[in-house]
Amino acid sequence: MKNDRGSLLLAGVATGIIWAATMLCACHARADLHPLVIVPGSGGNQLEARLTREYKSSSLLCSRLFPPVRDRDGWFRLWFEPSVLLAPFTQCFADRMSLYYDPGSDDYCNAPGVETRVNRFGSTESLLHLDPYLKQVTAYMATLVKSLQKVGYVDGKTLFGAPYDFRYGLAADGHPSRVGSKFLQDLKDLIEKATTSNKGKPVILLSHSLGGLFALQLLNRNSKSWLQRHIKHFIALSAPWGGAVDEVLTLASGNTLGVPLVDPLIVRGEQRSSESNLWLLPSPKVFDNEKPLVISPSANYTAHDIAQFLNDIGFPEGIRPYESRILPLVEGLALPEVPVTCVFGSDMETPEKLIYRSKAKGFDEQPEVVYGDGDGTVNMASLLALESLWKENRKQPFKVVTIPGVSHTSILKEEIALQEIVQEIVNIHADHVGSSYVQR
Ligand SMILES: *[C@@H]1O[C@H](CO)[C@@H](O)[C@H](O)[C@H]1NC(C)=O
């Protein structure tokens, strides 16, 4: 794996001196910073819901007892709320979290009678912890935001958060995408506001995981002059440019998110219904189309066979939105016309191939997993996709930083990763970011 990168430019950055010379003041808010806008990953912000009269629950339990706490107007936290881990409530959660694709309007919508919203758009508050009452275990961006505050960033002044309904995705041209498009517009407005309130300074866009795919679309859907005025730099952390095999496992057999108490088959339907999960399936543009990603007794599947795979796992209703809305979007992957830095972990065991052995159980049992290189969730080919697809003809600085031993999400918490991210932000302020490939 490492030899593949031999031809890439291995550039060491003279960190010491630059860091000392440009070290941002750690004591108070700084007025001379480029504003920073954070776009979180899937499941990376709180999501609230409210049930209307139209709502029909699958059981008395769901309608009477769950959720235990709602505010005066009926709003409650749908994501994340720890009681969903208790078996009877997992089903209530899955019902409410599910999306529906309507072939008539060619768009996705919520379950009937379920309204959803994000709170405090523009602030980083709902990205810090997924449950404000269980800060320790549900911390997400908290440590990263603390590191940014140490170099002078202040929430609402120079630091902004863009939470969104991460179950929805975006669609290729010509297909409506009400929720995803509205988010992209809100994000654009937020960036303009951040620029205006900071003396016209263009923003640094900082994304994690799925947030990188949304940010990339925003950049590629706006004019060059808009980008020049509003975007200083795009830093993408752990971005799955070409999807991940891990997502194939989720759609086929369900994913407990590492919680052993949850039956993956209870949440599988909801996970299949999510449009953004389809967006994260391995892209035929990025994955080797000779190598099967899934091996089963009756058929093998490469990234080219996703539609057939969706059919065979018992999810044929996913085929039309996948083929018409998602596939052209991932095939149109393009480098944005702004300076980019990709930062991600490597050398972590990452699902690369799934082997299903039982004809009787099919995809209802967890497969045997063959691992390869990546950040533990996203495969190396996907993390490196922007780099490998556009080695030539780059008009803007493009930098890759890999940090061995750091995982998809621990990149937001581990000291070695945080130092790297903050250093990059410092370098951007000093206009000291060229094109390079750096392994830490
Ligand atoms: C799937 O791939 C395996 C191993 O690569 C091979 O042995 C098997 O014959 C293939 N199965 C089918 C149905 O093509």
mmCIF file of N, CA and C in Angstrom, residues 15-68:
data_model
loop_
_atom_site.group_PDB
_atom_site.id
_atom_site.type_symbol
_atom_site.label_atom_id
_atom_site.label_comp_id
_atom_site.label_asym_id
_atom_site.label_seq_id
_atom_site.Cartn_x
_atom_site.Cartn_y
_atom_site.Cartn_z
ATOM 1 N N THR A 15 7.487 22.667 10.087
ATOM 2 C CA THR A 15 6.461 23.112 11.035
ATOM 3 C C THR A 15 6.989 24.061 12.099
ATOM 4 N N GLY A 16 8.084 23.701 12.724
ATOM 5 C CA GLY A 16 8.548 24.448 13.901
ATOM 6 C C GLY A 16 8.545 25.951 13.743
ATOM 7 N N ILE A 17 9.316 26.417 12.756
ATOM 8 C CA ILE A 17 9.514 27.863 12.605
ATOM 9 C C ILE A 17 8.220 28.568 12.191
ATOM 10 N N ILE A 18 7.524 27.955 11.218
ATOM 11 C CA ILE A 18 6.293 28.584 10.740
ATOM 12 C C ILE A 18 5.280 28.679 11.870
ATOM 13 N N TRP A 19 5.199 27.588 12.610
ATOM 14 C CA TRP A 19 4.254 27.554 13.713
ATOM 15 C C TRP A 19 4.559 28.680 14.705
ATOM 16 N N ALA A 20 5.830 28.794 15.094
ATOM 17 C CA ALA A 20 6.206 29.792 16.085
ATOM 18 C C ALA A 20 5.922 31.196 15.557
ATOM 19 N N ALA A 21 6.213 31.397 14.268
ATOM 20 C CA ALA A 21 6.078 32.741 13.712
ATOM 21 C C ALA A 21 4.625 33.159 13.550
ATOM 22 N N THR A 22 3.765 32.186 13.295
ATOM 23 C CA THR A 22 2.387 32.572 12.998
ATOM 24 C C THR A 22 1.405 32.110 14.063
ATOM 25 N N MET A 23 1.928 31.557 15.136
ATOM 26 C CA MET A 23 1.067 31.036 16.206
ATOM 27 C C MET A 23 0.031 32.080 16.567
ATOM 28 N N LEU A 24 -1.215 31.670 16.459
ATOM 29 C CA LEU A 24 -2.277 32.619 16.754
ATOM 30 C C LEU A 24 -2.400 32.778 18.255
ATOM 31 N N CYS A 25 -2.767 33.957 18.667
ATOM 32 C CA CYS A 25 -2.886 34.254 20.090
ATOM 33 C C CYS A 25 -3.903 33.323 20.743
ATOM 34 N N ALA A 26 -3.519 32.748 21.877
ATOM 35 C CA ALA A 26 -4.383 31.779 22.534
ATOM 36 C C ALA A 26 -5.200 32.407 23.656
ATOM 37 N N CYS A 27 -5.279 33.719 23.662
ATOM 38 C CA CYS A 27 -5.879 34.321 24.853
ATOM 39 C C CYS A 27 -7.267 34.906 24.637
ATOM 40 N N HIS A 28 -7.578 35.452 23.480
ATOM 41 C CA HIS A 28 -8.898 36.061 23.329
ATOM 42 C C HIS A 28 -9.344 36.015 21.867
ATOM 43 N N ALA A 29 -10.561 36.457 21.636
ATOM 44 C CA ALA A 29 -11.103 36.464 20.282
ATOM 45 C C ALA A 29 -10.202 37.277 19.367
ATOM 46 N N ARG A 30 -10.027 36.790 18.153
ATOM 47 C CA ARG A 30 -9.180 37.496 17.213
ATOM 48 C C ARG A 30 -10.032 38.016 16.069
ATOM 49 N N ALA A 31 -9.791 39.262 15.727
ATOM 50 C CA ALA A 31 -10.605 39.879 14.690
ATOM 51 C C ALA A 31 -10.040 39.620 13.300
ATOM 52 N N ASP A 32 -8.799 39.146 13.240
ATOM 53 C CA ASP A 32 -8.160 39.029 11.934
ATOM 54 C C ASP A 32 -8.216 37.613 11.360
ATOM 55 N N LEU A 33 -9.062 36.766 11.941
ATOM 56 C CA LEU A 33 -9.149 35.384 11.465
ATOM 57 C C LEU A 33 -10.070 35.253 10.255
ATOM 58 N N HIS A 34 -9.737 34.302 9.409
ATOM 59 C CA HIS A 34 -10.712 33.920 8.391
ATOM 60 C C HIS A 34 -11.821 33.167 9.107
ATOM 61 N N PRO A 35 -13.079 33.547 8.889
ATOM 62 C CA PRO A 35 -14.154 32.808 9.563
ATOM 63 C C PRO A 35 -14.135 31.344 9.145
ATOM 64 N N LEU A 36 -14.582 30.480 10.051
ATOM 65 C CA LEU A 36 -14.522 29.045 9.812
ATOM 66 C C LEU A 36 -15.926 28.463 9.915
ATOM 67 N N VAL A 37 -16.327 27.727 8.896
ATOM 68 C CA VAL A 37 -17.665 27.118 8.883
ATOM 69 C C VAL A 37 -17.515 25.605 8.900
ATOM 70 N N ILE A 38 -18.136 24.952 9.886
ATOM 71 C CA ILE A 38 -17.997 23.495 10.041
ATOM 72 C C ILE A 38 -19.241 22.768 9.524
ATOM 73 N N VAL A 39 -19.015 21.796 8.638
ATOM 74 C CA VAL A 39 -20.104 20.946 8.148
ATOM 75 C C VAL A 39 -19.865 19.526 8.681
ATOM 76 N N PRO A 40 -20.732 19.057 9.593
ATOM 77 C CA PRO A 40 -20.489 17.754 10.238
ATOM 78 C C PRO A 40 -20.806 16.578 9.315
ATOM 79 N N GLY A 41 -20.511 15.373 9.819
ATOM 80 C CA GLY A 41 -20.789 14.161 9.055
ATOM 81 C C GLY A 41 -22.153 13.584 9.357
ATOM 82 N N SER A 42 -22.415 12.409 8.804
ATOM 83 C CA SER A 42 -23.706 11.753 9.028
ATOM 84 C C SER A 42 -23.874 11.405 10.503
ATOM 85 N N GLY A 43 -24.986 11.775 11.080
ATOM 86 C CA GLY A 43 -25.218 11.511 12.503
ATOM 87 C C GLY A 43 -24.431 12.450 13.392
ATOM 88 N N GLY A 44 -23.825 13.479 12.814
ATOM 89 C CA GLY A 44 -22.919 14.354 13.553
ATOM 90 C C GLY A 44 -23.542 15.602 14.131
ATOM 91 N N ASN A 45 -24.857 15.679 14.154
ATOM 92 C CA ASN A 45 -25.505 16.769 14.890
ATOM 93 C C ASN A 45 -26.838 16.284 15.433
ATOM 94 N N GLN A 46 -27.334 17.018 16.414
ATOM 95 C CA GLN A 46 -28.624 16.645 16.982
ATOM 96 C C GLN A 46 -29.727 16.920 15.957
ATOM 97 N N LEU A 47 -30.765 16.112 16.036
ATOM 98 C CA LEU A 47 -31.899 16.246 15.131
ATOM 99 C C LEU A 47 -33.154 16.154 16.007
ATOM 100 N N GLU A 48 -34.084 17.089 15.821
ATOM 101 C CA GLU A 48 -35.299 17.078 16.641
ATOM 102 C C GLU A 48 -36.502 16.657 15.810
ATOM 103 N N ALA A 49 -37.499 16.081 16.499
ATOM 104 C CA ALA A 49 -38.713 15.659 15.796
ATOM 105 C C ALA A 49 -39.949 16.029 16.595
ATOM 106 N N ARG A 50 -41.076 16.071 15.883
ATOM 107 C CA ARG A 50 -42.381 16.321 16.499
ATOM 108 C C ARG A 50 -43.399 15.489 15.745
ATOM 109 N N LEU A 51 -44.351 14.903 16.489
ATOM 110 C CA LEU A 51 -45.336 14.031 15.850
ATOM 111 C C LEU A 51 -46.653 14.785 15.673
ATOM 112 N N THR A 52 -47.239 14.697 14.496
ATOM 113 C CA THR A 52 -48.513 15.370 14.247
ATOM 114 C C THR A 52 -49.648 14.340 14.298
ATOM 115 N N ARG A 53 -50.879 14.805 14.091
ATOM 116 C CA ARG A 53 -52.038 13.897 14.157
ATOM 117 C C ARG A 53 -51.958 12.770 13.134
ATOM 118 N N GLU A 54 -51.295 13.066 12.038
ATOM 119 C CA GLU A 54 -51.166 12.069 10.972
ATOM 120 C C GLU A 54 -50.337 10.859 11.383
ATOM 121 N N TYR A 55 -49.583 11.022 12.474
ATOM 122 C CA TYR A 55 -48.641 9.969 12.868
ATOM 123 C C TYR A 55 -49.372 8.729 13.353
ATOM 124 N N LYS A 56 -49.011 7.598 12.783
ATOM 125 C CA LYS A 56 -49.562 6.337 13.255
ATOM 126 C C LYS A 56 -48.407 5.490 13.763
ATOM 127 N N SER A 57 -48.430 5.191 15.067
ATOM 128 C CA SER A 57 -47.293 4.449 15.612
ATOM 129 C C SER A 57 -47.507 2.958 15.410
ATOM 130 N N SER A 58 -46.413 2.242 15.406
ATOM 131 C CA SER A 58 -46.502 0.809 15.157
ATOM 132 C C SER A 58 -46.963 0.074 16.413
ATOM 133 N N SER A 59 -46.929 0.731 17.570
ATOM 134 C CA SER A 59 -47.393 0.080 18.790
ATOM 135 C C SER A 59 -47.843 1.124 19.805
ATOM 136 N N LEU A 60 -48.619 0.672 20.772
ATOM 137 C CA LEU A 60 -49.095 1.549 21.839
ATOM 138 C C LEU A 60 -47.909 2.129 22.602
ATOM 139 N N LEU A 61 -46.919 1.279 22.778
ATOM 140 C CA LEU A 61 -45.706 1.667 23.483
ATOM 141 C C LEU A 61 -45.089 2.920 22.854
ATOM 142 N N CYS A 62 -44.994 2.896 21.538
ATOM 143 C CA CYS A 62 -44.381 4.033 20.840
ATOM 144 C C CYS A 62 -45.199 5.303 21.025
ATOM 145 N N SER A 63 -46.526 5.189 20.951
ATOM 146 C CA SER A 63 -47.329 6.411 21.009
ATOM 147 C C SER A 63 -47.434 6.961 22.433
ATOM 148 N N ARG A 64 -47.481 6.076 23.451
ATOM 149 C CA ARG A 64 -47.677 6.548 24.821
ATOM 150 C C ARG A 64 -46.400 6.859 25.566
ATOM 151 N N LEU A 65 -45.442 5.980 25.456
ATOM 152 C CA LEU A 65 -44.277 6.064 26.349
ATOM 153 C C LEU A 65 -43.038 6.665 25.710
ATOM 154 N N PHE A 66 -43.011 6.712 24.395
ATOM 155 C CA PHE A 66 -41.773 7.121 23.756
ATOM 156 C C PHE A 66 -42.012 8.286 22.825
ATOM 157 N N PRO A 67 -41.308 9.364 22.951
ATOM 158 C CA PRO A 67 -40.219 9.566 23.907
ATOM 159 C C PRO A 67 -40.747 10.051 25.254
ATOM 160 N N PRO A 68 -40.026 9.799 26.322
ATOM 161 C CA PRO A 68 -40.487 10.192 27.643
ATOM 162 C C PRO A 68 -40.551 11.711 27.828
#
